[in-house]
mmCIF file of C-alpha atoms and ligand atoms in Angstrom:
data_model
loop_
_atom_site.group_PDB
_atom_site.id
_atom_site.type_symbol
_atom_site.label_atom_id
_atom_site.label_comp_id
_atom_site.label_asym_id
_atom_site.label_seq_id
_atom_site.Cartn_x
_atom_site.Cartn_y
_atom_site.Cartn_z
ATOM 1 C CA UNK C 1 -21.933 -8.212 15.070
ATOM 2 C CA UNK C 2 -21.122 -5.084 12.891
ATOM 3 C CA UNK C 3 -21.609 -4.026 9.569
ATOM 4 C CA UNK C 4 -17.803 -2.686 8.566
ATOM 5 C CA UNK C 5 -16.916 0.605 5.600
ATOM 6 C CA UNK C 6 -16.242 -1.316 2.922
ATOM 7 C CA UNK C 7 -13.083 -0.093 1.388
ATOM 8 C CA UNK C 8 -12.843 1.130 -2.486
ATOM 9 C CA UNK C 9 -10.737 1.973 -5.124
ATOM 10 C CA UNK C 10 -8.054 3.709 -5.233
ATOM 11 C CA UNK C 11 -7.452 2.332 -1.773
ATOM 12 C CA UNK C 12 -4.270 1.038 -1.834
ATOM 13 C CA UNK C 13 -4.622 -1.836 0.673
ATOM 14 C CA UNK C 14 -7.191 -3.597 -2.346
ATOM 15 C CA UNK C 15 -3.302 -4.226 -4.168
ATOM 16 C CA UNK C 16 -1.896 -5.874 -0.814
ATOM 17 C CA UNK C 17 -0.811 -9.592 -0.740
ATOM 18 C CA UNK C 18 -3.146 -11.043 2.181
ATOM 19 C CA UNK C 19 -1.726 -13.162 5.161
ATOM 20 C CA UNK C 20 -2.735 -16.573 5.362
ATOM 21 C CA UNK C 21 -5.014 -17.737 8.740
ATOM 22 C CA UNK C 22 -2.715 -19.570 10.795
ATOM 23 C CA UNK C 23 -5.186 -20.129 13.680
ATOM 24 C CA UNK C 24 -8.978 -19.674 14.164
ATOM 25 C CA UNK C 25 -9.410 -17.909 16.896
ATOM 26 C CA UNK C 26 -12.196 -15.874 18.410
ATOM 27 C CA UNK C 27 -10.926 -12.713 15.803
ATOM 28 C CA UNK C 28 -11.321 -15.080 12.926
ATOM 29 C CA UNK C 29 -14.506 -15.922 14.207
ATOM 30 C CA UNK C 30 -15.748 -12.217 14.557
ATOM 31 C CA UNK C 31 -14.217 -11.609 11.743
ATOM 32 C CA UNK C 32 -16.278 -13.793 9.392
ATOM 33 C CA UNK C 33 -19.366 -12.762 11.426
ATOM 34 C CA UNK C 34 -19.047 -9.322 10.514
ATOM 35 C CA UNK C 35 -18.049 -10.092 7.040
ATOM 36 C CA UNK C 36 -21.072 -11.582 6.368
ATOM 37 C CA UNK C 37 -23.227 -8.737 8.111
ATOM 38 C CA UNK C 38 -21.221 -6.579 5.811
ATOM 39 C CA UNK C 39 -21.692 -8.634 2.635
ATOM 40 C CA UNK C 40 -25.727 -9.081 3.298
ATOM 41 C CA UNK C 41 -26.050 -5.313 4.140
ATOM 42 C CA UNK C 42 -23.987 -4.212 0.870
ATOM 43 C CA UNK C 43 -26.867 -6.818 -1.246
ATOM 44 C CA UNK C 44 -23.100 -8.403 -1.874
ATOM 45 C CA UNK C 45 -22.761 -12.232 -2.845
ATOM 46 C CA UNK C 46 -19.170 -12.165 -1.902
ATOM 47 C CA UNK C 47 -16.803 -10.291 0.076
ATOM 48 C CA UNK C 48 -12.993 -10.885 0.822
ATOM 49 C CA UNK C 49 -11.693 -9.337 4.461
ATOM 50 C CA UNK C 50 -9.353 -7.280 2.797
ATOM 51 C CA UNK C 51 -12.525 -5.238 1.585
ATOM 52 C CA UNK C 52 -13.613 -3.971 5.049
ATOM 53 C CA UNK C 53 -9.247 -3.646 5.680
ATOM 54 C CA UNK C 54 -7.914 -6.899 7.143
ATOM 55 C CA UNK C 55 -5.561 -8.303 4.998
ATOM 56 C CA UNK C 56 -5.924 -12.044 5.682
ATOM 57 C CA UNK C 57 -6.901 -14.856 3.375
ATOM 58 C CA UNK C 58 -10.803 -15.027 4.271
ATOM 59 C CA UNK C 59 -13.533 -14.552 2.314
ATOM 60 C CA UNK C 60 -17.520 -15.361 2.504
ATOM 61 C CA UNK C 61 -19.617 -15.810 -0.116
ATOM 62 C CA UNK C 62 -23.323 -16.307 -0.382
ATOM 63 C CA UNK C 63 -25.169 -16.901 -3.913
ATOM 64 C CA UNK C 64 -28.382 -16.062 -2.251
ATOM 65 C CA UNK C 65 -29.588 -18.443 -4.902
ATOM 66 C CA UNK C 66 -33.327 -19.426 -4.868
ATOM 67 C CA UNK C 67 -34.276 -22.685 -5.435
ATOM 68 C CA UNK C 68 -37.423 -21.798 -7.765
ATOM 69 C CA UNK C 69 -37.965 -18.537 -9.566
ATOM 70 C CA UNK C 70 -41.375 -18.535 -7.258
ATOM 71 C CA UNK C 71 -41.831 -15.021 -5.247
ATOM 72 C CA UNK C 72 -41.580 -15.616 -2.153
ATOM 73 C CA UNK C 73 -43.448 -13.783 0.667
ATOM 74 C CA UNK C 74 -42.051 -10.442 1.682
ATOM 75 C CA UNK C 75 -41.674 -11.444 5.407
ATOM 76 C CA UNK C 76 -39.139 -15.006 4.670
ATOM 77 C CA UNK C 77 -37.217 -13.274 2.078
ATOM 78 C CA UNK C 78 -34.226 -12.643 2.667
ATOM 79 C CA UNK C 79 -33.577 -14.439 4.888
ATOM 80 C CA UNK C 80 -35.081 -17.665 4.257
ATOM 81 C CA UNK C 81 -32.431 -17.886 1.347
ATOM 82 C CA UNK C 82 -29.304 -16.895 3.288
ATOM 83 C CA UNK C 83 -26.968 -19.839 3.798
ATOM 84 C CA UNK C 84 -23.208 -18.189 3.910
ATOM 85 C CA UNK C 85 -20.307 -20.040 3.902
ATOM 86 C CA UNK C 86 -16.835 -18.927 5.035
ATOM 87 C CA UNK C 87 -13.342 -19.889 3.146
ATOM 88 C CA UNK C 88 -10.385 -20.017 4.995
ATOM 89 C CA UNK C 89 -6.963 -19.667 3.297
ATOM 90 C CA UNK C 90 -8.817 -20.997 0.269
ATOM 91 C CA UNK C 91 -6.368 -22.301 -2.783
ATOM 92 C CA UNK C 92 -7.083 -22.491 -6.271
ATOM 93 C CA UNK C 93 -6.032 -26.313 -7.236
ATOM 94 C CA UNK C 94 -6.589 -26.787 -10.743
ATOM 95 C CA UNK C 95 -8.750 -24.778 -13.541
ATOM 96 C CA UNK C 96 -10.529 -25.947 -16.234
ATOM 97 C CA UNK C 97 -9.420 -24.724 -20.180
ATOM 98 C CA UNK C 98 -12.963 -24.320 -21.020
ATOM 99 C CA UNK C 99 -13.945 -20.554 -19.774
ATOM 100 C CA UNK C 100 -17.368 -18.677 -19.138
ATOM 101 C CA UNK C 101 -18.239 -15.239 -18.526
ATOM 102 C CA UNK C 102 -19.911 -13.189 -16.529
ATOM 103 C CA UNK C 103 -21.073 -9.576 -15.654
ATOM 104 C CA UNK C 104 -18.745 -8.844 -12.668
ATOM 105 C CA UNK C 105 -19.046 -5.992 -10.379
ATOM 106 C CA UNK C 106 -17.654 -5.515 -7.106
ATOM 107 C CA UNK C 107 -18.256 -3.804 -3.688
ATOM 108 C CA UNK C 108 -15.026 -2.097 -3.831
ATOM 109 C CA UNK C 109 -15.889 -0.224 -7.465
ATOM 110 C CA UNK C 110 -19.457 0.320 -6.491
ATOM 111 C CA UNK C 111 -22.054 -0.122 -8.859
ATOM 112 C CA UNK C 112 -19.920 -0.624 -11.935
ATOM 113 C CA UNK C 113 -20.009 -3.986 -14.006
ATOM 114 C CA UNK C 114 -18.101 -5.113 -16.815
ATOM 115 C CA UNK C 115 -17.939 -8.880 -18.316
ATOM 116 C CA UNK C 116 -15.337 -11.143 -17.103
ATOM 117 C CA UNK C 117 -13.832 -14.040 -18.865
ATOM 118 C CA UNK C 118 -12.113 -16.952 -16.659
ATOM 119 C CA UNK C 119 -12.569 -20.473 -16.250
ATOM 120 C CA UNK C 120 -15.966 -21.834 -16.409
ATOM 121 C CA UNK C 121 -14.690 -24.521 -13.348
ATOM 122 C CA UNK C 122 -12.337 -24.496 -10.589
ATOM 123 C CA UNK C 123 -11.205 -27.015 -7.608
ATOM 124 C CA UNK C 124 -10.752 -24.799 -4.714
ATOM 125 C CA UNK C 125 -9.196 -26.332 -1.254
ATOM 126 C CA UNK C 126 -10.122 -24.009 2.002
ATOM 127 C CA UNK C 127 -10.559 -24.644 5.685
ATOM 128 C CA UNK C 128 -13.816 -23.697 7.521
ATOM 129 C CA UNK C 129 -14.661 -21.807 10.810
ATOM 130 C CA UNK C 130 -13.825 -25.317 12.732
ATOM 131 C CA UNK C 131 -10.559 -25.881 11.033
ATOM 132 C CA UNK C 132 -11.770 -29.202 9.141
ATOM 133 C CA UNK C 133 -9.595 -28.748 5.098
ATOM 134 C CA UNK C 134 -12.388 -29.220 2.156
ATOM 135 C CA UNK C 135 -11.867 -29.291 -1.238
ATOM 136 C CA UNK C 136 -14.573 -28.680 -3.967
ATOM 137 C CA UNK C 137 -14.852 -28.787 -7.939
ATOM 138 C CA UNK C 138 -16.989 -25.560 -8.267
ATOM 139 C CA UNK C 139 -18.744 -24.629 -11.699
ATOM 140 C CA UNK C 140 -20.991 -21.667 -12.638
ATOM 141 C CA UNK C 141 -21.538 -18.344 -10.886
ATOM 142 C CA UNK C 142 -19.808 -19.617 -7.736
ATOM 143 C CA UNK C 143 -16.530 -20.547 -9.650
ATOM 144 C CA UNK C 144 -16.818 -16.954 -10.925
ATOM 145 C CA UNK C 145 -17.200 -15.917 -7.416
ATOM 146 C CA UNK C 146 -14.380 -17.620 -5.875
ATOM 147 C CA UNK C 147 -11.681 -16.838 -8.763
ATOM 148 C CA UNK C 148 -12.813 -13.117 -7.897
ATOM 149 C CA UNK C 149 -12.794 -13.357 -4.102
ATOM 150 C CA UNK C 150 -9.438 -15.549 -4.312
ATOM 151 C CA UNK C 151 -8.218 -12.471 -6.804
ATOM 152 C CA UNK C 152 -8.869 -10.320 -3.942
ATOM 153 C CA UNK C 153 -6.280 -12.111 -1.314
ATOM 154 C CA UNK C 154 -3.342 -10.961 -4.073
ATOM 155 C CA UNK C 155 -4.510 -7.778 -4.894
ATOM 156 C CA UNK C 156 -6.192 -8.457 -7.559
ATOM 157 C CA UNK C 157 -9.197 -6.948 -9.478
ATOM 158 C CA UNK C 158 -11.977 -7.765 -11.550
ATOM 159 C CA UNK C 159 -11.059 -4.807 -13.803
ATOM 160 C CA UNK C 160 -7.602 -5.529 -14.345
ATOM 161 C CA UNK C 161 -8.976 -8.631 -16.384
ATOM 162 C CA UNK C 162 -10.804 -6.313 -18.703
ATOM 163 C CA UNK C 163 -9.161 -4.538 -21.710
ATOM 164 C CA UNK C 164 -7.742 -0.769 -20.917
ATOM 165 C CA UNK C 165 -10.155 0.738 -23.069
ATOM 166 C CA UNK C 166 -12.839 -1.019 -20.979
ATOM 167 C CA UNK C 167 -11.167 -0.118 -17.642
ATOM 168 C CA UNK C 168 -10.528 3.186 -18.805
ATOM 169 C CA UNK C 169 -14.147 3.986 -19.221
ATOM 170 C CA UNK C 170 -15.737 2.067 -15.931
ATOM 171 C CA UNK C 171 -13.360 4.125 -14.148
ATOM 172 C CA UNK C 172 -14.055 7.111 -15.956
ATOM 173 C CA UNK C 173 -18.105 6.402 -15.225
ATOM 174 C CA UNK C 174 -17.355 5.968 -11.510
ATOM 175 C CA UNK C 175 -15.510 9.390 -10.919
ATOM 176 C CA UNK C 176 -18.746 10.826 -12.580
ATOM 177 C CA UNK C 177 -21.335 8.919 -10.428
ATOM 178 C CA UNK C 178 -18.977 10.060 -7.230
ATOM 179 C CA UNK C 179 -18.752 13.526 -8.253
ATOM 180 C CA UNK C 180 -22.428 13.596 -8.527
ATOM 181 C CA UNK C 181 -22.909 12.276 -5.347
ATOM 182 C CA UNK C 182 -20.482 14.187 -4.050
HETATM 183 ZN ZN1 LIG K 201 -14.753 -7.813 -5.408
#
């Protein structure tokens, strides 16, 4: 298991067109493994591999949803919550006309958010880590999270769904907060 450099913008391998999984393998395997270590150690709820630099069509994603708004003690959290899942080669099948939004950010443009609009449902086919084909009607945040993940295998960005002006000024606003870490 290793937690992998997630890669940002400008990087131009977050614009490449990923390769579909043709066989899951032991490197498939790994691969989701450390995707997930990744994700959990970025405080990510998705990630798609192209962000830690393999361009193939995989992605995890974890909601880390609670099931009541109850703390819960400082020793099962966490990790009590974690239940990731991994998408392989997943497919957007259908979308719904009725759209949501939500406050997007993304591991790759660290710690910049902007709202998204897309639709509010999706049906999403995808094979898991044993090669068995599912295919869901997602709604909410994780229809949000899959249209962005899925955006990922083509190169695609949450900010390129936001007006210039908007983009403009996120991106302007993350050259600052580099510099000043810098
Ligand atoms: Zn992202």
């Amino acid at each position: 298991m290793a937690v992998l450099p997630i890669v940002e913008i400008p990087d131009p391998r977050l614009r490449l067109m990923c390769e579909p999984v043709d066989a899951i393998d032991d490197e498939v395997r790994q691969l989701s493994t450390d995707m997930i270590e990744t994700m959990y150690a970025a405080r990510g709820i998705g990630l798609a591999a192209i962000q830690v630099g393999v361009a193939r069509r995989v992605v995890v994603i974890d909601l880390q949803e609670r099931e009541t708004e109850e703390p819960v003690e400082e020793a099962e959290a966490p990790e009590a919550v974690r239940d990731p899942k991994t998408y392989i080669n997943p497919e957007i099948l259908w979308v719904s006309d009725e759209t949501s939004r939500y406050q997007e950010g993304c591991l790759s443009i660290p710690e910049q958010y902007a709202e998204v609009e897309r639709p509010a449902r999706c049906r999403v086919a995808w094979m898991d880590l044993d090669g068995q084909r599912h295919e869901e009607e997602m709604g909410g945040l994780l229809a949000t999270c899959m249209q962005h993940e899925i955006d990922h295998l083509n190169g695609v960005l949450f900010i390129d769904h936001i007006t210039r002006l908007k983009r403009d000024m996120l991106l302007k606003k993350l050259a600052k907060a580099r510099k000043s870490a810098a």
